[in-house]
Amino acid sequence: MNRKYIQLVLMATALATGLSCQIARADAAPQRIEVTAKRFAFEPGQITLKKGQPVVLVLKSADVPHGIRFRDLNVEVKVGAHGTSEVHFTPEKTGDFVGHCSVFCGSGHGEMVLTLHVVE
Ligand SMILES: [Cu+2]
């Protein structure tokens, strides 16, 4: 085998590998969901997710610091005043999961809930 042929094969392999990586990444692209926290509610207040599909939950604050914690899913994210934070996770079980605000934000703090419906 001559040197040029080997170089060509190596280049073709590298190209093919790069291409299949890109395709795999596109397939695994997480679903992006934006939620706004504002005293004393999350908007939207309910979200439906697919079991096994990766999610990026983007939490924005419209006022003071807030947070959201789904105890049963072991997911938590906090956000500063007027800030944006995100948390990546993949729901691995179906059901309804209620998340509560995890940063004390005033008199209605205890009523701040976001319900995740995880379906097959
Ligand atoms: Cu709060």
PDB file of C-alpha atoms and ligand atoms in Angstrom:
ATOM      1  CA  MET A   1       0.000   0.000   0.000  1.00  0.00           C
ATOM      2  CA  ASN A   2       1.312   3.387  -0.806  1.00  0.00           C
ATOM      3  CA  ARG A   3       1.387   6.267   1.608  1.00  0.00           C
ATOM      4  CA  LYS A   4      -1.194   8.384  -0.206  1.00  0.00           C
ATOM      5  CA  TYR A   5      -3.740   5.585  -0.101  1.00  0.00           C
ATOM      6  CA  ILE A   6      -3.316   5.159   3.652  1.00  0.00           C
ATOM      7  CA  GLN A   7      -3.715   8.892   4.175  1.00  0.00           C
ATOM      8  CA  LEU A   8      -6.890   8.834   2.117  1.00  0.00           C
ATOM      9  CA  VAL A   9      -8.356   5.954   4.129  1.00  0.00           C
ATOM     10  CA  LEU A  10      -7.480   7.685   7.403  1.00  0.00           C
ATOM     11  CA  MET A  11      -9.109  10.906   6.218  1.00  0.00           C
ATOM     12  CA  ALA A  12     -12.260   9.121   5.082  1.00  0.00           C
ATOM     13  CA  THR A  13     -12.499   7.302   8.425  1.00  0.00           C
ATOM     14  CA  ALA A  14     -12.076  10.550  10.354  1.00  0.00           C
ATOM     15  CA  LEU A  15     -14.757  12.221   8.234  1.00  0.00           C
ATOM     16  CA  ALA A  16     -17.205   9.358   8.675  1.00  0.00           C
ATOM     17  CA  THR A  17     -16.600   9.271  12.439  1.00  0.00           C
ATOM     18  CA  GLY A  18     -17.135  13.007  12.747  1.00  0.00           C
ATOM     19  CA  LEU A  19     -20.318  12.785  10.743  1.00  0.00           C
ATOM     20  CA  SER A  20     -21.847   9.967  12.777  1.00  0.00           C
ATOM     21  CA  CYS A  21     -20.981  11.847  15.997  1.00  0.00           C
ATOM     22  CA  GLN A  22     -22.883  14.860  14.750  1.00  0.00           C
ATOM     23  CA  ILE A  23     -25.912  12.747  13.911  1.00  0.00           C
ATOM     24  CA  ALA A  24     -25.814  11.049  17.314  1.00  0.00           C
ATOM     25  CA  ARG A  25     -25.631  14.436  19.023  1.00  0.00           C
ATOM     26  CA  ALA A  26     -28.637  15.725  17.085  1.00  0.00           C
ATOM     27  CA  ASP A  27     -30.651  12.655  18.112  1.00  0.00           C
ATOM     28  CA  ALA A  28     -29.783  13.116  21.772  1.00  0.00           C
ATOM     29  CA  ALA A  29     -30.536  16.845  21.762  1.00  0.00           C
ATOM     30  CA  PRO A  30     -32.393  17.507  24.997  1.00  0.00           C
ATOM     31  CA  GLN A  31     -35.813  19.063  25.070  1.00  0.00           C
ATOM     32  CA  ARG A  32     -35.521  22.639  26.328  1.00  0.00           C
ATOM     33  CA  ILE A  33     -38.259  23.910  28.617  1.00  0.00           C
ATOM     34  CA  GLU A  34     -38.393  27.434  29.970  1.00  0.00           C
ATOM     35  CA  VAL A  35     -40.136  28.197  33.228  1.00  0.00           C
ATOM     36  CA  THR A  36     -40.520  31.631  34.772  1.00  0.00           C
ATOM     37  CA  ALA A  37     -40.654  31.994  38.537  1.00  0.00           C
ATOM     38  CA  LYS A  38     -42.449  35.023  39.907  1.00  0.00           C
ATOM     39  CA  ARG A  39     -43.821  35.601  43.375  1.00  0.00           C
ATOM     40  CA  PHE A  40     -45.757  33.319  43.936  1.00  0.00           C
ATOM     41  CA  ALA A  41     -46.106  30.970  40.975  1.00  0.00           C
ATOM     42  CA  PHE A  42     -44.272  29.160  38.201  1.00  0.00           C
ATOM     43  CA  GLU A  43     -45.334  29.797  34.616  1.00  0.00           C
ATOM     44  CA  PRO A  44     -46.238  27.340  33.204  1.00  0.00           C
ATOM     45  CA  GLY A  45     -47.439  25.506  36.313  1.00  0.00           C
ATOM     46  CA  GLN A  46     -47.529  22.093  34.625  1.00  0.00           C
ATOM     47  CA  ILE A  47     -45.226  20.370  32.179  1.00  0.00           C
ATOM     48  CA  THR A  48     -45.479  17.016  30.442  1.00  0.00           C
ATOM     49  CA  LEU A  49     -42.248  15.111  29.771  1.00  0.00           C
ATOM     50  CA  LYS A  50     -41.397  11.816  28.126  1.00  0.00           C
ATOM     51  CA  LYS A  51     -39.715   9.167  30.199  1.00  0.00           C
ATOM     52  CA  GLY A  52     -36.125   8.661  29.071  1.00  0.00           C
ATOM     53  CA  GLN A  53     -35.912  11.878  27.069  1.00  0.00           C
ATOM     54  CA  PRO A  54     -33.205  14.284  28.277  1.00  0.00           C
ATOM     55  CA  VAL A  55     -34.487  17.674  29.382  1.00  0.00           C
ATOM     56  CA  VAL A  56     -32.944  21.062  30.020  1.00  0.00           C
ATOM     57  CA  LEU A  57     -35.121  22.941  32.464  1.00  0.00           C
ATOM     58  CA  VAL A  58     -34.372  26.648  32.167  1.00  0.00           C
ATOM     59  CA  LEU A  59     -35.545  28.586  35.203  1.00  0.00           C
ATOM     60  CA  LYS A  60     -35.864  32.356  34.943  1.00  0.00           C
ATOM     61  CA  SER A  61     -36.708  34.706  37.749  1.00  0.00           C
ATOM     62  CA  ALA A  62     -38.923  37.701  37.036  1.00  0.00           C
ATOM     63  CA  ASP A  63     -38.218  39.182  40.461  1.00  0.00           C
ATOM     64  CA  VAL A  64     -36.446  37.807  43.544  1.00  0.00           C
ATOM     65  CA  PRO A  65     -34.297  34.662  43.937  1.00  0.00           C
ATOM     66  CA  HIS A  66     -36.237  31.397  43.573  1.00  0.00           C
ATOM     67  CA  GLY A  67     -35.519  27.738  43.132  1.00  0.00           C
ATOM     68  CA  ILE A  68     -37.261  24.535  42.241  1.00  0.00           C
ATOM     69  CA  ARG A  69     -36.781  21.133  43.777  1.00  0.00           C
ATOM     70  CA  PHE A  70     -38.258  17.799  42.711  1.00  0.00           C
ATOM     71  CA  ARG A  71     -37.419  15.669  45.701  1.00  0.00           C
ATOM     72  CA  ASP A  72     -38.514  12.387  44.076  1.00  0.00           C
ATOM     73  CA  LEU A  73     -36.392  13.014  40.977  1.00  0.00           C
ATOM     74  CA  ASN A  74     -33.384  14.344  42.860  1.00  0.00           C
ATOM     75  CA  VAL A  75     -33.468  17.509  40.757  1.00  0.00           C
ATOM     76  CA  GLU A  76     -32.903  21.018  42.024  1.00  0.00           C
ATOM     77  CA  VAL A  77     -31.970  24.352  40.480  1.00  0.00           C
ATOM     78  CA  LYS A  78     -31.763  27.808  42.036  1.00  0.00           C
ATOM     79  CA  VAL A  79     -31.876  31.152  40.311  1.00  0.00           C
ATOM     80  CA  GLY A  80     -30.835  34.628  41.421  1.00  0.00           C
ATOM     81  CA  ALA A  81     -32.941  37.788  41.192  1.00  0.00           C
ATOM     82  CA  HIS A  82     -33.791  38.402  37.518  1.00  0.00           C
ATOM     83  CA  GLY A  83     -31.389  35.613  36.624  1.00  0.00           C
ATOM     84  CA  THR A  84     -31.468  32.449  34.539  1.00  0.00           C
ATOM     85  CA  SER A  85     -30.258  28.985  35.544  1.00  0.00           C
ATOM     86  CA  GLU A  86     -30.626  25.574  34.022  1.00  0.00           C
ATOM     87  CA  VAL A  87     -30.565  21.974  35.111  1.00  0.00           C
ATOM     88  CA  HIS A  88     -30.127  18.917  32.891  1.00  0.00           C
ATOM     89  CA  PHE A  89     -31.839  15.674  33.763  1.00  0.00           C
ATOM     90  CA  THR A  90     -33.596  12.666  32.281  1.00  0.00           C
ATOM     91  CA  PRO A  91     -36.804  11.485  33.961  1.00  0.00           C
ATOM     92  CA  GLU A  92     -36.457   7.718  34.401  1.00  0.00           C
ATOM     93  CA  LYS A  93     -39.880   6.967  35.921  1.00  0.00           C
ATOM     94  CA  THR A  94     -43.424   7.854  34.974  1.00  0.00           C
ATOM     95  CA  GLY A  95     -45.859   9.648  37.236  1.00  0.00           C
ATOM     96  CA  ASP A  96     -46.702  13.096  38.544  1.00  0.00           C
ATOM     97  CA  PHE A  97     -43.948  14.905  40.418  1.00  0.00           C
ATOM     98  CA  VAL A  98     -44.546  18.102  42.330  1.00  0.00           C
ATOM     99  CA  GLY A  99     -41.676  20.553  42.589  1.00  0.00           C
ATOM    100  CA  HIS A 100     -41.594  23.228  45.257  1.00  0.00           C
ATOM    101  CA  CYS A 101     -39.804  26.543  45.367  1.00  0.00           C
ATOM    102  CA  SER A 102     -36.589  25.914  47.277  1.00  0.00           C
ATOM    103  CA  VAL A 103     -35.594  29.484  48.098  1.00  0.00           C
ATOM    104  CA  PHE A 104     -37.757  31.419  50.569  1.00  0.00           C
ATOM    105  CA  CYS A 105     -39.274  34.249  48.572  1.00  0.00           C
ATOM    106  CA  GLY A 106     -42.034  35.688  50.735  1.00  0.00           C
ATOM    107  CA  SER A 107     -45.500  35.037  52.146  1.00  0.00           C
ATOM    108  CA  GLY A 108     -46.712  32.855  49.257  1.00  0.00           C
ATOM    109  CA  HIS A 109     -43.528  30.803  48.967  1.00  0.00           C
ATOM    110  CA  GLY A 110     -45.184  27.587  50.180  1.00  0.00           C
ATOM    111  CA  GLU A 111     -47.760  27.749  47.390  1.00  0.00           C
ATOM    112  CA  MET A 112     -45.202  27.841  44.578  1.00  0.00           C
ATOM    113  CA  VAL A 113     -45.442  24.479  42.868  1.00  0.00           C
ATOM    114  CA  LEU A 114     -44.676  23.092  39.422  1.00  0.00           C
ATOM    115  CA  THR A 115     -46.095  19.716  38.429  1.00  0.00           C
ATOM    116  CA  LEU A 116     -44.229  17.434  36.043  1.00  0.00           C
ATOM    117  CA  HIS A 117     -46.236  14.748  34.303  1.00  0.00           C
ATOM    118  CA  VAL A 118     -43.823  12.091  33.090  1.00  0.00           C
ATOM    119  CA  VAL A 119     -45.413   9.777  30.509  1.00  0.00           C
ATOM    120  CA  GLU A 120     -44.230   6.726  28.518  1.00  0.00           C
TER     121      GLU A 120
HETATM  122 CU    CU B   1     -39.983  30.661  47.146  1.00  0.00          CU
END
